[in-house]
Structure formats: structure tokens, C-alpha cells
PDB file of C-alpha atoms in Angstrom:
ATOM      1  CA  MET J   1      87.786 115.879  99.969  1.00 74.00           C
ATOM      2  CA  LEU J   2      85.233 113.300 100.081  1.00 92.00           C
ATOM      3  CA  GLN J   3      82.757 111.769  97.825  1.00 95.00           C
ATOM      4  CA  GLU J   4      80.724 108.376  97.006  1.00 95.00           C
ATOM      5  CA  GLY J   5      82.534 106.262  94.621  1.00 94.00           C
ATOM      6  CA  LEU J   6      86.024 106.513  95.299  1.00 97.00           C
ATOM      7  CA  THR J   7      87.735 103.299  96.067  1.00 97.00           C
ATOM      8  CA  LEU J   8      90.712 104.728  98.128  1.00 98.00           C
ATOM      9  CA  VAL J   9      90.454 107.427 101.428  1.00 97.00           C
ATOM     10  CA  LEU J  10      93.736 108.554 102.573  1.00 98.00           C
ATOM     11  CA  VAL J  11      94.114 109.221 105.745  1.00 96.00           C
ATOM     12  CA  GLY J  12      96.382 111.699 107.872  1.00 90.00           C
ATOM     13  CA  THR J  13      96.931 112.301 111.219  1.00 81.00           C
ATOM     14  CA  ALA J  14      96.681 116.567 111.153  1.00 67.00           C
ATOM     15  CA  PRO J  15      97.761 118.879 108.957  1.00 67.00           C
ATOM     16  CA  SER J  16     101.094 120.463 109.419  1.00 64.00           C
ATOM     17  CA  ARG J  17     101.606 123.893 110.406  1.00 74.00           C
ATOM     18  CA  ILE J  18     103.211 124.089 106.830  1.00 82.00           C
ATOM     19  CA  SER J  19     100.101 122.511 105.085  1.00 73.00           C
ATOM     20  CA  ALA J  20      97.358 124.708 106.892  1.00 73.00           C
ATOM     21  CA  ARG J  21      98.902 127.839 106.399  1.00 82.00           C
ATOM     22  CA  ALA J  22      99.196 126.952 102.484  1.00 84.00           C
ATOM     23  CA  ARG J  23      95.766 125.337 102.724  1.00 81.00           C
ATOM     24  CA  ALA J  24      97.305 122.203 100.954  1.00 90.00           C
ATOM     25  CA  TYR J  25      97.363 118.829 101.986  1.00 88.00           C
ATOM     26  CA  TYR J  26     101.063 117.248 102.150  1.00 89.00           C
ATOM     27  CA  ALA J  27     102.383 120.941 101.557  1.00 90.00           C
ATOM     28  CA  ASN J  28     106.371 120.812 103.000  1.00 90.00           C
ATOM     29  CA  PRO J  29     108.043 120.573 100.235  1.00 93.00           C
ATOM     30  CA  HIS J  30     110.249 117.623 102.077  1.00 93.00           C
ATOM     31  CA  ASN J  31     107.237 115.384 102.203  1.00 94.00           C
ATOM     32  CA  LYS J  32     107.415 112.511 100.092  1.00 96.00           C
ATOM     33  CA  PHE J  33     103.462 112.459 100.137  1.00 97.00           C
ATOM     34  CA  TRP J  34     103.318 113.554  96.256  1.00 97.00           C
ATOM     35  CA  TRP J  35     106.219 111.978  95.201  1.00 98.00           C
ATOM     36  CA  VAL J  36     104.806 108.535  95.869  1.00 98.00           C
ATOM     37  CA  LEU J  37     101.590 108.686  94.091  1.00 98.00           C
ATOM     38  CA  ALA J  38     102.700 109.392  90.912  1.00 98.00           C
ATOM     39  CA  GLU J  39     105.931 107.199  91.575  1.00 98.00           C
ATOM     40  CA  THR J  40     103.514 103.766  92.780  1.00 98.00           C
ATOM     41  CA  GLY J  41     101.172 104.704  90.270  1.00 98.00           C
ATOM     42  CA  LEU J  42      98.623 105.945  92.284  1.00 98.00           C
ATOM     43  CA  THR J  43      98.210 109.593  89.975  1.00 97.00           C
ATOM     44  CA  PRO J  44      99.854 109.259  86.461  1.00 97.00           C
ATOM     45  CA  ARG J  45     102.197 111.979  87.225  1.00 98.00           C
ATOM     46  CA  GLN J  46     103.515 114.078  90.761  1.00 98.00           C
ATOM     47  CA  LEU J  47     100.871 116.677  91.815  1.00 98.00           C
ATOM     48  CA  ALA J  48     101.444 120.117  93.230  1.00 97.00           C
ATOM     49  CA  PRO J  49     100.015 119.939  96.977  1.00 96.00           C
ATOM     50  CA  ARG J  50      97.473 122.973  95.565  1.00 96.00           C
ATOM     51  CA  GLU J  51      96.365 120.292  92.821  1.00 97.00           C
ATOM     52  CA  TYR J  52      94.933 117.963  95.764  1.00 96.00           C
ATOM     53  CA  PRO J  53      91.166 118.786  94.729  1.00 96.00           C
ATOM     54  CA  THR J  54      91.931 116.552  91.430  1.00 97.00           C
ATOM     55  CA  LEU J  55      92.877 113.777  93.368  1.00 97.00           C
ATOM     56  CA  PRO J  56      89.061 112.503  93.548  1.00 97.00           C
ATOM     57  CA  GLN J  57      89.355 112.153  89.491  1.00 96.00           C
ATOM     58  CA  TYR J  58      91.650 109.632  90.136  1.00 97.00           C
ATOM     59  CA  GLY J  59      89.412 107.721  92.609  1.00 97.00           C
ATOM     60  CA  ILE J  60      91.301 109.124  95.615  1.00 98.00           C
ATOM     61  CA  GLY J  61      89.979 111.010  99.037  1.00 97.00           C
ATOM     62  CA  LEU J  62      92.094 112.877 101.471  1.00 95.00           C
ATOM     63  CA  THR J  63      91.106 113.374 104.883  1.00 93.00           C
ATOM     64  CA  ASP J  64      92.743 113.878 108.627  1.00 88.00           C
ATOM     65  CA  VAL J  65      91.523 111.943 111.875  1.00 87.00           C
ATOM     66  CA  ALA J  66      92.255 115.702 113.617  1.00 72.00           C
ATOM     67  CA  LYS J  67      90.660 118.118 111.195  1.00 61.00           C
ATOM     68  CA  ARG J  68      90.571 120.502 113.535  1.00 53.00           C
ATOM     69  CA  HIS J  69      94.320 120.891 114.839  1.00 49.00           C
ATOM     70  CA  SER J  70      97.596 121.040 113.056  1.00 53.00           C
ATOM     71  CA  GLY J  71     101.385 120.417 114.076  1.00 49.00           C
ATOM     72  CA  VAL J  72     103.288 117.101 114.563  1.00 56.00           C
ATOM     73  CA  ASP J  73     101.584 114.031 116.377  1.00 54.00           C
ATOM     74  CA  ALA J  74     102.987 114.109 119.437  1.00 54.00           C
ATOM     75  CA  ALA J  75     102.286 117.866 120.140  1.00 53.00           C
ATOM     76  CA  LEU J  76      98.189 117.136 119.324  1.00 53.00           C
ATOM     77  CA  PRO J  77      96.190 117.216 122.365  1.00 51.00           C
ATOM     78  CA  GLY J  78      94.134 114.672 123.474  1.00 58.00           C
ATOM     79  CA  GLU J  79      90.324 116.266 122.470  1.00 61.00           C
ATOM     80  CA  ALA J  80      92.353 116.708 118.579  1.00 55.00           C
ATOM     81  CA  TRP J  81      91.586 113.477 117.590  1.00 53.00           C
ATOM     82  CA  ALA J  82      87.905 112.762 116.584  1.00 63.00           C
ATOM     83  CA  PRO J  83      88.078 108.939 115.017  1.00 84.00           C
ATOM     84  CA  HIS J  84      84.043 108.986 115.739  1.00 87.00           C
ATOM     85  CA  GLU J  85      83.911 112.113 112.966  1.00 89.00           C
ATOM     86  CA  LEU J  86      86.403 109.812 110.667  1.00 93.00           C
ATOM     87  CA  ARG J  87      83.921 106.645 110.926  1.00 94.00           C
ATOM     88  CA  GLU J  88      80.844 109.088 110.047  1.00 94.00           C
ATOM     89  CA  LYS J  89      82.362 109.776 107.043  1.00 94.00           C
ATOM     90  CA  ILE J  90      83.607 106.613 105.911  1.00 96.00           C
ATOM     91  CA  ARG J  91      80.057 105.104 106.481  1.00 96.00           C
ATOM     92  CA  ARG J  92      78.501 107.882 104.564  1.00 97.00           C
ATOM     93  CA  TYR J  93      80.749 107.455 101.540  1.00 97.00           C
ATOM     94  CA  ARG J  94      81.836 103.930 101.506  1.00 97.00           C
ATOM     95  CA  PRO J  95      85.478 103.815 100.113  1.00 97.00           C
ATOM     96  CA  ALA J  96      86.518 100.514  99.083  1.00 98.00           C
ATOM     97  CA  ILE J  97      89.841 101.167 100.749  1.00 98.00           C
ATOM     98  CA  VAL J  98      90.983 103.186 104.144  1.00 98.00           C
ATOM     99  CA  ALA J  99      94.206 103.742 104.132  1.00 98.00           C
ATOM    100  CA  PHE J 100      96.125 105.551 107.164  1.00 97.00           C
ATOM    101  CA  THR J 101      99.542 107.614 106.132  1.00 95.00           C
ATOM    102  CA  SER J 102     101.175 107.107 109.573  1.00 90.00           C
ATOM    103  CA  LYS J 103     100.650 104.198 112.219  1.00 91.00           C
ATOM    104  CA  ARG J 104      99.983 106.891 114.812  1.00 88.00           C
ATOM    105  CA  GLY J 105      96.182 107.500 112.928  1.00 89.00           C
ATOM    106  CA  ALA J 106      95.223 104.076 112.377  1.00 94.00           C
ATOM    107  CA  SER J 107      96.465 103.763 116.199  1.00 91.00           C
ATOM    108  CA  GLU J 108      93.640 106.943 117.451  1.00 87.00           C
ATOM    109  CA  THR J 109      91.064 105.099 115.147  1.00 93.00           C
ATOM    110  CA  LEU J 110      91.480 101.502 115.581  1.00 95.00           C
ATOM    111  CA  GLY J 111      92.317 101.858 119.057  1.00 92.00           C
ATOM    112  CA  VAL J 112      95.715  99.239 118.851  1.00 94.00           C
ATOM    113  CA  PRO J 113      99.337 100.162 120.125  1.00 95.00           C
ATOM    114  CA  THR J 114     101.486 101.344 117.232  1.00 91.00           C
ATOM    115  CA  GLY J 115     103.706  98.970 117.683  1.00 94.00           C
ATOM    116  CA  ARG J 116     101.259  96.340 117.415  1.00 96.00           C
ATOM    117  CA  LEU J 117     100.187  97.379 114.102  1.00 96.00           C
ATOM    118  CA  PRO J 118     102.332  95.972 111.112  1.00 96.00           C
ATOM    119  CA  TYR J 119     102.561  98.352 107.759  1.00 97.00           C
ATOM    120  CA  GLY J 120     100.101  97.005 104.730  1.00 98.00           C
ATOM    121  CA  PRO J 121      96.534  95.897 105.113  1.00 98.00           C
ATOM    122  CA  GLN J 122      95.016  95.251 108.369  1.00 97.00           C
ATOM    123  CA  ALA J 123      92.399  91.800 109.352  1.00 95.00           C
ATOM    124  CA  GLU J 124      90.295  94.450 110.758  1.00 92.00           C
ATOM    125  CA  ARG J 125      87.682  96.515 108.566  1.00 97.00           C
ATOM    126  CA  LEU J 126      86.363 100.105 109.102  1.00 96.00           C
ATOM    127  CA  GLU J 127      82.921 100.714 108.046  1.00 96.00           C
ATOM    128  CA  GLY J 128      83.101  97.664 105.950  1.00 96.00           C
ATOM    129  CA  ALA J 129      86.313  99.485 103.921  1.00 97.00           C
ATOM    130  CA  GLU J 130      89.695  97.289 104.242  1.00 98.00           C
ATOM    131  CA  VAL J 131      92.402  99.210 106.342  1.00 98.00           C
ATOM    132  CA  TRP J 132      95.363  99.778 105.646  1.00 98.00           C
ATOM    133  CA  VAL J 133      98.588 101.279 107.129  1.00 98.00           C
ATOM    134  CA  LEU J 134     101.418 103.007 105.503  1.00 97.00           C
ATOM    135  CA  PRO J 135     104.748 104.176 106.457  1.00 96.00           C
ATOM    136  CA  SER J 136     104.825 108.470 107.229  1.00 93.00           C
ATOM    137  CA  THR J 137     105.716 110.584 104.049  1.00 94.00           C
ATOM    138  CA  SER J 138     106.447 112.954 106.241  1.00 88.00           C
ATOM    139  CA  PRO J 139     110.268 114.606 106.752  1.00 88.00           C
ATOM    140  CA  LEU J 140     110.082 113.350 110.581  1.00 80.00           C
ATOM    141  CA  GLY J 141     109.841 109.917 109.371  1.00 79.00           C
ATOM    142  CA  HIS J 142     112.343 109.772 106.759  1.00 79.00           C
ATOM    143  CA  ASN J 143     114.561 107.614 108.485  1.00 82.00           C
ATOM    144  CA  HIS J 144     111.492 104.709 108.685  1.00 83.00           C
ATOM    145  CA  PHE J 145     110.393 105.368 105.218  1.00 93.00           C
ATOM    146  CA  GLN J 146     108.873 102.665 102.958  1.00 95.00           C
ATOM    147  CA  LEU J 147     107.881 102.813  99.414  1.00 97.00           C
ATOM    148  CA  GLY J 148     107.172  98.852  99.890  1.00 97.00           C
ATOM    149  CA  PRO J 149     103.518  99.176 101.179  1.00 98.00           C
ATOM    150  CA  TRP J 150     103.011 101.909  99.402  1.00 98.00           C
ATOM    151  CA  GLN J 151     103.110  99.809  96.240  1.00 98.00           C
ATOM    152  CA  ALA J 152     101.584  96.708  97.523  1.00 98.00           C
ATOM    153  CA  LEU J 153      98.533  99.494  98.060  1.00 98.00           C
ATOM    154  CA  ALA J 154      98.879 100.831  95.000  1.00 98.00           C
ATOM    155  CA  ASP J 155      99.013  97.275  93.427  1.00 98.00           C
ATOM    156  CA  ARG J 156      95.525  96.372  95.617  1.00 98.00           C
ATOM    157  CA  VAL J 157      93.639  99.744  93.915  1.00 98.00           C
ATOM    158  CA  ARG J 158      94.415  98.521  90.651  1.00 97.00           C
ATOM    159  CA  ALA J 159      92.841  94.916  91.187  1.00 96.00           C
ATOM    160  CA  LEU J 160      89.580  96.657  92.959  1.00 95.00           C
ATOM    161  CA  ARG J 161      89.558  98.845  89.413  1.00 91.00           C
ATOM    162  CA  GLY J 162      90.083  96.024  87.212  1.00 88.00           C
ATOM    163  CA  ALA J 163      87.614  94.417  89.187  1.00 81.00           C
ATOM    164  CA  GLY J 164      85.240  97.005  89.005  1.00 68.00           C
ATOM    165  CA  ASN J 165      85.399  97.627  85.625  1.00 61.00           C
ATOM    166  CA  ARG J 166      84.679  94.297  84.351  1.00 56.00           C
ATOM    167  CA  GLU J 167      82.054  94.711  86.343  1.00 54.00           C
ATOM    168  CA  ALA J 168      80.624  97.631  85.010  1.00 45.00           C
ATOM    169  CA  GLU J 169      80.846  95.590  81.237  1.00 45.00           C
ATOM    170  CA  GLY J 170      78.428  93.473  82.698  1.00 43.00           C
ATOM    171  CA  ASN J 171      76.063  95.927  84.483  1.00 42.00           C
ATOM    172  CA  PRO J 172      74.922  99.438  82.835  1.00 39.00           C
ATOM    173  CA  GLU J 173      74.311 100.762  85.976  1.00 40.00           C
ATOM    174  CA  ALA J 174      77.824 100.463  87.166  1.00 41.00           C
ATOM    175  CA  ALA J 175      79.680 102.002  84.314  1.00 38.00           C
ATOM    176  CA  GLY J 176      79.216 105.901  85.403  1.00 37.00           C
ATOM    177  CA  ARG J 177      80.435 104.876  89.040  1.00 36.00           C
ATOM    178  CA  VAL J 178      83.573 105.749  89.184  1.00 36.00           C
ATOM    179  CA  PRO J 179      86.517 103.450  90.529  1.00 35.00           C
TER     180      PRO J 179
END
């Protein structure tokens, strides 16, 4: 679900068993992910999980840190985590922002304990991209969910898109780029 020219890549940990069976990202009907994208304005409406292939038209890509496994984070074996593969994808596709949809995925990739990762933008960059850590939309994290960091991310994405549009006005080559 990645391509060049994306403004934002959302990085999950691994698909839930429900998502793996459905072959769609965030397919658990109790997961807030698709609602959050619409609520914050990252997408113009609430998409269904099966519509995930349309996200690049909104400048958004999806991937996971543990692509070859499924299940809850705590049950994933140590070899499930592949942060080197994620870093390679980020180098290849060069999104402006990489946002982890859970502290665990960020921790495994950045090598920072979850307790030392605040929600929101991080000081460290990942292969040149801004890094954000977001509250999980998973049903297992409902008690800790906060919309605020997601809204701040959406505001930042809009600001970058606006800057890209101003750049494109003065640069015909940039005009064809996806925000």
C-alpha cells in the first residue's frame, strides 16, 4: 500500500486476526481507525476496510512493522518485528510523515521504550521523514484512546499539503505530484 509521493504513511504493528482473515487493514468492526481518519479530515468520509486501496488518492499509505504475522502485539514472537524492512520502505518511497498507530510499533522501530514515547511528533526523524506516535485505535486500547494527537497529525498533513500546493503554483514540475 505504498507508493512515491505520499504525504503520510500510517504504520501499524501487525494485522489483527480479523483483518488477516478479511485481507483488509483495520477490519475489526470495533476498531476506530476508519472513523478517526474521517473524523479528523484525513479522508472525506468514513471508508470501509475493503476500501483501503483508495487511500493513496488522499496521499496516505499503510504498512506494518510485522508484515508476516497477525494477532495482538503482546503475542507476536520476537522474530515478527522487521523494522529494517520498514526503514527500507521509507527510504524507497520517501513520505513526508511516518506515523505509528501504536507505541509498540514505534518502540520496535525506533528502539525507544514505549514509556519514553509521547504521543504526537517526535524529535527523531526516520529516514528523513517526520515521525509521529499515535494512540492505538484497537479495541484493546479504547480506555487509552485520545483523538487529540490524531487531529494534530491531520492538521500537520493539511499544512504540508498546503505548502506543496503553493510550491506547485510556482513550479510546473511539482504540479503533478500527489500531495
